[in-house]
PDB file of C-alpha atoms in Angstrom:
ATOM      1  CA  UNK A   1     109.713 104.830 113.211  1.00 65.00           C
ATOM      2  CA  UNK A   2     110.175 106.416 109.997  1.00 69.00           C
ATOM      3  CA  UNK A   3     113.368 107.928 110.340  1.00 72.00           C
ATOM      4  CA  UNK A   4     114.463 105.006 111.838  1.00 76.00           C
ATOM      5  CA  UNK A   5     113.695 102.811 108.625  1.00 80.00           C
ATOM      6  CA  UNK A   6     116.420 105.391 106.914  1.00 74.00           C
ATOM      7  CA  UNK A   7     118.626 106.928 108.861  1.00 75.00           C
ATOM      8  CA  UNK A   8     120.025 102.880 111.033  1.00 80.00           C
ATOM      9  CA  UNK A   9     121.156 101.364 108.328  1.00 84.00           C
ATOM     10  CA  UNK A  10     122.381 104.909 106.859  1.00 78.00           C
ATOM     11  CA  UNK A  11     124.170 105.129 109.607  1.00 79.00           C
ATOM     12  CA  UNK A  12     125.751 101.449 109.994  1.00 84.00           C
ATOM     13  CA  UNK A  13     127.198 102.276 106.459  1.00 84.00           C
ATOM     14  CA  UNK A  14     129.093 104.770 107.683  1.00 80.00           C
ATOM     15  CA  UNK A  15     130.374 103.687 110.755  1.00 85.00           C
ATOM     16  CA  UNK A  16     131.635 100.352 109.602  1.00 86.00           C
ATOM     17  CA  UNK A  17     132.790 102.404 106.541  1.00 83.00           C
ATOM     18  CA  UNK A  18     130.504 100.996 103.471  1.00 81.00           C
ATOM     19  CA  UNK A  19     129.424 103.732 102.495  1.00 79.00           C
ATOM     20  CA  UNK A  20     130.125 107.305 102.557  1.00 80.00           C
ATOM     21  CA  UNK A  21     127.885 109.762 101.879  1.00 75.00           C
ATOM     22  CA  UNK A  22     128.270 111.896  98.341  1.00 70.00           C
ATOM     23  CA  UNK A  23     128.034 115.701  97.628  1.00 64.00           C
ATOM     24  CA  UNK A  24     128.474 118.546  99.700  1.00 63.00           C
ATOM     25  CA  UNK A  25     125.482 118.875 102.355  1.00 71.00           C
ATOM     26  CA  UNK A  26     124.740 121.202 105.394  1.00 80.00           C
ATOM     27  CA  UNK A  27     121.662 120.391 107.712  1.00 82.00           C
ATOM     28  CA  UNK A  28     119.473 123.835 106.837  1.00 87.00           C
ATOM     29  CA  UNK A  29     119.456 122.712 102.901  1.00 85.00           C
ATOM     30  CA  UNK A  30     118.362 119.169 104.002  1.00 84.00           C
ATOM     31  CA  UNK A  31     115.196 120.656 106.619  1.00 87.00           C
ATOM     32  CA  UNK A  32     114.332 122.790 103.992  1.00 89.00           C
ATOM     33  CA  UNK A  33     114.521 120.285 101.803  1.00 87.00           C
ATOM     34  CA  UNK A  34     113.025 117.989 103.256  1.00 88.00           C
ATOM     35  CA  UNK A  35     110.160 120.981 104.769  1.00 90.00           C
ATOM     36  CA  UNK A  36     109.401 122.244 101.706  1.00 91.00           C
ATOM     37  CA  UNK A  37     108.906 118.323  99.565  1.00 90.00           C
ATOM     38  CA  UNK A  38     106.578 118.095 102.107  1.00 91.00           C
ATOM     39  CA  UNK A  39     104.594 120.145 101.401  1.00 92.00           C
ATOM     40  CA  UNK A  40     103.766 119.112  98.279  1.00 91.00           C
ATOM     41  CA  UNK A  41     103.693 116.008  98.671  1.00 93.00           C
ATOM     42  CA  UNK A  42     100.524 115.868 101.685  1.00 94.00           C
ATOM     43  CA  UNK A  43      97.624 116.384  98.341  1.00 95.00           C
ATOM     44  CA  UNK A  44      99.380 113.366  96.677  1.00 94.00           C
ATOM     45  CA  UNK A  45      99.401 111.427  99.354  1.00 95.00           C
ATOM     46  CA  UNK A  46      96.360 111.942 100.888  1.00 95.00           C
ATOM     47  CA  UNK A  47      95.033 111.320  97.813  1.00 95.00           C
ATOM     48  CA  UNK A  48      96.198 107.609  97.631  1.00 94.00           C
ATOM     49  CA  UNK A  49      95.238 107.139 101.375  1.00 95.00           C
ATOM     50  CA  UNK A  50      91.504 108.145 100.124  1.00 95.00           C
ATOM     51  CA  UNK A  51      91.581 105.982  97.247  1.00 95.00           C
ATOM     52  CA  UNK A  52      93.531 102.642  98.855  1.00 94.00           C
ATOM     53  CA  UNK A  53      92.252 102.541 102.263  1.00 94.00           C
ATOM     54  CA  UNK A  54      89.371 104.717 102.523  1.00 94.00           C
ATOM     55  CA  UNK A  55      87.559 103.399  99.756  1.00 95.00           C
ATOM     56  CA  UNK A  56      89.345 100.504  97.526  1.00 96.00           C
ATOM     57  CA  UNK A  57      89.800  98.651 101.125  1.00 95.00           C
ATOM     58  CA  UNK A  58      86.297  98.861 102.626  1.00 94.00           C
ATOM     59  CA  UNK A  59      85.030  97.839  99.277  1.00 95.00           C
ATOM     60  CA  UNK A  60      87.108  94.413  99.518  1.00 96.00           C
ATOM     61  CA  UNK A  61      86.550  93.452 102.843  1.00 92.00           C
ATOM     62  CA  UNK A  62      82.623  93.618 102.025  1.00 93.00           C
ATOM     63  CA  UNK A  63      83.631  90.728  99.938  1.00 95.00           C
ATOM     64  CA  UNK A  64      86.565  88.999 101.465  1.00 94.00           C
ATOM     65  CA  UNK A  65      88.328  87.721 104.421  1.00 91.00           C
ATOM     66  CA  UNK A  66      90.737  90.507 106.148  1.00 91.00           C
ATOM     67  CA  UNK A  67      93.438  88.717 104.837  1.00 93.00           C
ATOM     68  CA  UNK A  68      92.299  87.898 100.746  1.00 95.00           C
ATOM     69  CA  UNK A  69      90.898  91.945 101.301  1.00 95.00           C
ATOM     70  CA  UNK A  70      94.595  93.401 102.761  1.00 96.00           C
ATOM     71  CA  UNK A  71      96.505  91.644  99.999  1.00 97.00           C
ATOM     72  CA  UNK A  72      94.700  92.153  97.238  1.00 97.00           C
ATOM     73  CA  UNK A  73      94.851  95.918  98.119  1.00 97.00           C
ATOM     74  CA  UNK A  74      98.187  95.486  98.221  1.00 97.00           C
ATOM     75  CA  UNK A  75      98.669  93.963  94.821  1.00 98.00           C
ATOM     76  CA  UNK A  76      96.441  97.352  93.394  1.00 97.00           C
ATOM     77  CA  UNK A  77      99.157  99.005  95.229  1.00 96.00           C
ATOM     78  CA  UNK A  78     102.019  97.545  93.375  1.00 97.00           C
ATOM     79  CA  UNK A  79      99.952  97.606  89.723  1.00 97.00           C
ATOM     80  CA  UNK A  80      99.656 101.535  90.350  1.00 95.00           C
ATOM     81  CA  UNK A  81     103.512 101.481  91.166  1.00 95.00           C
ATOM     82  CA  UNK A  82     104.540  99.668  88.172  1.00 95.00           C
ATOM     83  CA  UNK A  83     105.435 102.864  86.185  1.00 96.00           C
ATOM     84  CA  UNK A  84     107.874 104.059  88.736  1.00 93.00           C
ATOM     85  CA  UNK A  85     109.128 100.673  88.715  1.00 93.00           C
ATOM     86  CA  UNK A  86     110.061  99.795  85.602  1.00 94.00           C
ATOM     87  CA  UNK A  87     111.577 103.596  85.622  1.00 93.00           C
ATOM     88  CA  UNK A  88     113.820 102.642  88.144  1.00 89.00           C
ATOM     89  CA  UNK A  89     114.468  98.922  86.085  1.00 88.00           C
ATOM     90  CA  UNK A  90     116.056 101.444  83.139  1.00 91.00           C
ATOM     91  CA  UNK A  91     117.931 103.351  85.452  1.00 86.00           C
ATOM     92  CA  UNK A  92     119.798 100.278  87.211  1.00 81.00           C
ATOM     93  CA  UNK A  93     121.806  99.262  84.266  1.00 78.00           C
ATOM     94  CA  UNK A  94     121.839  99.060  80.498  1.00 83.00           C
ATOM     95  CA  UNK A  95     120.068  95.552  80.185  1.00 87.00           C
ATOM     96  CA  UNK A  96     116.637  96.324  80.205  1.00 87.00           C
ATOM     97  CA  UNK A  97     115.359  92.901  79.786  1.00 89.00           C
ATOM     98  CA  UNK A  98     117.210  92.020  83.295  1.00 91.00           C
ATOM     99  CA  UNK A  99     116.639  95.095  84.910  1.00 91.00           C
ATOM    100  CA  UNK A 100     113.103  95.676  84.770  1.00 93.00           C
ATOM    101  CA  UNK A 101     111.880  92.167  85.656  1.00 94.00           C
ATOM    102  CA  UNK A 102     114.511  92.522  88.835  1.00 93.00           C
ATOM    103  CA  UNK A 103     112.573  95.143  89.595  1.00 92.00           C
ATOM    104  CA  UNK A 104     109.471  94.595  90.055  1.00 95.00           C
ATOM    105  CA  UNK A 105     110.501  91.114  90.958  1.00 95.00           C
ATOM    106  CA  UNK A 106     111.982  92.488  94.426  1.00 94.00           C
ATOM    107  CA  UNK A 107     109.416  94.795  94.838  1.00 95.00           C
ATOM    108  CA  UNK A 108     106.847  92.643  94.569  1.00 97.00           C
ATOM    109  CA  UNK A 109     105.854  91.309  98.253  1.00 97.00           C
ATOM    110  CA  UNK A 110     107.493  93.979  99.768  1.00 96.00           C
ATOM    111  CA  UNK A 111     104.806  96.312  98.129  1.00 96.00           C
ATOM    112  CA  UNK A 112     102.318  94.264  99.072  1.00 97.00           C
ATOM    113  CA  UNK A 113     103.831  94.148 102.752  1.00 97.00           C
ATOM    114  CA  UNK A 114     103.908  97.623 103.342  1.00 96.00           C
ATOM    115  CA  UNK A 115     100.028  98.178 102.334  1.00 97.00           C
ATOM    116  CA  UNK A 116      99.366  95.993 105.007  1.00 97.00           C
ATOM    117  CA  UNK A 117     101.468  98.568 107.208  1.00 96.00           C
ATOM    118  CA  UNK A 118      99.373 101.232 105.776  1.00 96.00           C
ATOM    119  CA  UNK A 119      96.273  99.428 106.089  1.00 96.00           C
ATOM    120  CA  UNK A 120      96.958  98.197 110.133  1.00 95.00           C
ATOM    121  CA  UNK A 121      97.768 101.904 110.407  1.00 94.00           C
ATOM    122  CA  UNK A 122      94.634 103.082 109.187  1.00 94.00           C
ATOM    123  CA  UNK A 123      92.716 100.224 110.796  1.00 91.00           C
ATOM    124  CA  UNK A 124      94.513 101.433 114.186  1.00 91.00           C
ATOM    125  CA  UNK A 125      93.737 105.096 114.189  1.00 92.00           C
ATOM    126  CA  UNK A 126      90.099 105.227 111.632  1.00 90.00           C
ATOM    127  CA  UNK A 127      92.234 108.548 110.086  1.00 93.00           C
ATOM    128  CA  UNK A 128      93.427 108.541 106.857  1.00 95.00           C
ATOM    129  CA  UNK A 129      95.020 111.943 107.899  1.00 95.00           C
ATOM    130  CA  UNK A 130      97.048 109.347 109.714  1.00 96.00           C
ATOM    131  CA  UNK A 131      97.845 107.498 107.602  1.00 96.00           C
ATOM    132  CA  UNK A 132      98.544 110.387 104.966  1.00 96.00           C
ATOM    133  CA  UNK A 133     101.366 111.707 107.981  1.00 95.00           C
ATOM    134  CA  UNK A 134     102.832 108.147 107.838  1.00 94.00           C
ATOM    135  CA  UNK A 135     103.189 108.266 104.134  1.00 94.00           C
ATOM    136  CA  UNK A 136     103.967 112.186 103.961  1.00 95.00           C
ATOM    137  CA  UNK A 137     106.857 111.611 106.042  1.00 92.00           C
ATOM    138  CA  UNK A 138     107.804 107.774 104.688  1.00 91.00           C
ATOM    139  CA  UNK A 139     108.384 109.479 100.794  1.00 91.00           C
ATOM    140  CA  UNK A 140     110.169 112.507 102.355  1.00 90.00           C
ATOM    141  CA  UNK A 141     112.334 110.888 104.742  1.00 86.00           C
ATOM    142  CA  UNK A 142     113.665 108.603 102.018  1.00 86.00           C
ATOM    143  CA  UNK A 143     113.603 111.426  98.990  1.00 87.00           C
ATOM    144  CA  UNK A 144     115.673 114.090 101.129  1.00 86.00           C
ATOM    145  CA  UNK A 145     118.283 111.571 101.932  1.00 82.00           C
ATOM    146  CA  UNK A 146     118.477 110.098  98.802  1.00 82.00           C
ATOM    147  CA  UNK A 147     118.920 113.792  97.280  1.00 82.00           C
ATOM    148  CA  UNK A 148     121.179 115.356  99.806  1.00 81.00           C
ATOM    149  CA  UNK A 149     123.702 112.671 101.227  1.00 77.00           C
ATOM    150  CA  UNK A 150     122.653 110.052  99.354  1.00 78.00           C
ATOM    151  CA  UNK A 151     121.782 106.061 100.583  1.00 79.00           C
ATOM    152  CA  UNK A 152     123.260 102.926 100.250  1.00 80.00           C
ATOM    153  CA  UNK A 153     122.817  99.719  99.225  1.00 82.00           C
ATOM    154  CA  UNK A 154     121.609  98.656 103.080  1.00 84.00           C
ATOM    155  CA  UNK A 155     120.191 102.029 102.836  1.00 80.00           C
ATOM    156  CA  UNK A 156     118.136 101.614 100.242  1.00 81.00           C
ATOM    157  CA  UNK A 157     117.105  97.968 101.015  1.00 85.00           C
ATOM    158  CA  UNK A 158     116.841  97.781 104.816  1.00 88.00           C
ATOM    159  CA  UNK A 159     113.166  99.512 104.884  1.00 88.00           C
ATOM    160  CA  UNK A 160     111.894  96.877 102.583  1.00 91.00           C
ATOM    161  CA  UNK A 161     112.994  93.896 104.470  1.00 92.00           C
ATOM    162  CA  UNK A 162     111.676  95.667 107.589  1.00 92.00           C
ATOM    163  CA  UNK A 163     108.391  96.135 106.374  1.00 93.00           C
ATOM    164  CA  UNK A 164     107.926  93.031 104.775  1.00 96.00           C
ATOM    165  CA  UNK A 165     108.331  90.933 107.881  1.00 96.00           C
ATOM    166  CA  UNK A 166     105.405  93.638 109.860  1.00 95.00           C
ATOM    167  CA  UNK A 167     103.888  93.689 106.613  1.00 96.00           C
ATOM    168  CA  UNK A 168     103.898  89.775 107.237  1.00 96.00           C
ATOM    169  CA  UNK A 169     103.534  89.783 111.309  1.00 96.00           C
ATOM    170  CA  UNK A 170     100.613  92.162 110.933  1.00 94.00           C
ATOM    171  CA  UNK A 171      98.789  90.156 108.520  1.00 92.00           C
ATOM    172  CA  UNK A 172      98.618  87.062 110.345  1.00 91.00           C
ATOM    173  CA  UNK A 173      99.044  88.181 114.133  1.00 90.00           C
ATOM    174  CA  UNK A 174      96.751  91.175 113.845  1.00 85.00           C
ATOM    175  CA  UNK A 175      93.240  90.676 115.133  1.00 80.00           C
ATOM    176  CA  UNK A 176      91.773  93.127 112.645  1.00 79.00           C
ATOM    177  CA  UNK A 177      88.544  95.429 113.505  1.00 70.00           C
ATOM    178  CA  UNK A 178      86.148  96.979 111.445  1.00 61.00           C
ATOM    179  CA  UNK A 179      86.640 101.251 111.145  1.00 58.00           C
ATOM    180  CA  UNK A 180      83.534 101.250 109.658  1.00 51.00           C
ATOM    181  CA  UNK A 181      80.359  99.770 109.254  1.00 45.00           C
ATOM    182  CA  UNK A 182      81.563  97.030 106.313  1.00 42.00           C
ATOM    183  CA  UNK A 183      79.419  93.892 105.604  1.00 43.00           C
ATOM    184  CA  UNK A 184      81.855  91.222 106.256  1.00 42.00           C
ATOM    185  CA  UNK A 185      80.743  87.766 107.438  1.00 42.00           C
ATOM    186  CA  UNK A 186      81.019  87.382 111.537  1.00 39.00           C
ATOM    187  CA  UNK A 187      83.291  84.455 110.709  1.00 43.00           C
ATOM    188  CA  UNK A 188      86.103  86.417 108.788  1.00 44.00           C
ATOM    189  CA  UNK A 189      86.879  88.459 111.222  1.00 46.00           C
ATOM    190  CA  UNK A 190      90.319  87.964 112.648  1.00 47.00           C
ATOM    191  CA  UNK A 191      90.704  84.804 110.176  1.00 46.00           C
ATOM    192  CA  UNK A 192      91.777  84.658 106.741  1.00 44.00           C
TER     193      UNK A 192
END
């Protein structure tokens, strides 16, 4: 799924003539960059997953319904990424008072819904290792493509749309099961 999030829109843009890959690149160089950056990302990705899904979400599930806990943990994730999002806003254009708020607003719902997708993977697999692997591959496929061939408008934004829709479906249509023992009120299981 992760590869599809980045390659599908990029391939469509190239086929339709909307985007031309930048620079000179070769497959072995791209694969080497992907492999080496993947090794560097494993520890921080696991750290985030341990914090968000291994600790924060189970604590929130003790106090709140599934939907509220998932949305709160997504909000905390968005807040965590504020420095990166603000930096992205500074790189978008010269009018910082315009572009920083635009990036923050545009990222708000997609970031929260992506956190729901992460939580779903963790919930269904009961494994921080699996959700950490998803996290690593998501980040590194994006970064490797962005830093090698580049991503066009659709390539950069397709994943936000797909993950927002997927997160909303998962949030509203999934009956959540307990990954570990939490003190969730029985009436809250599977309901918001």
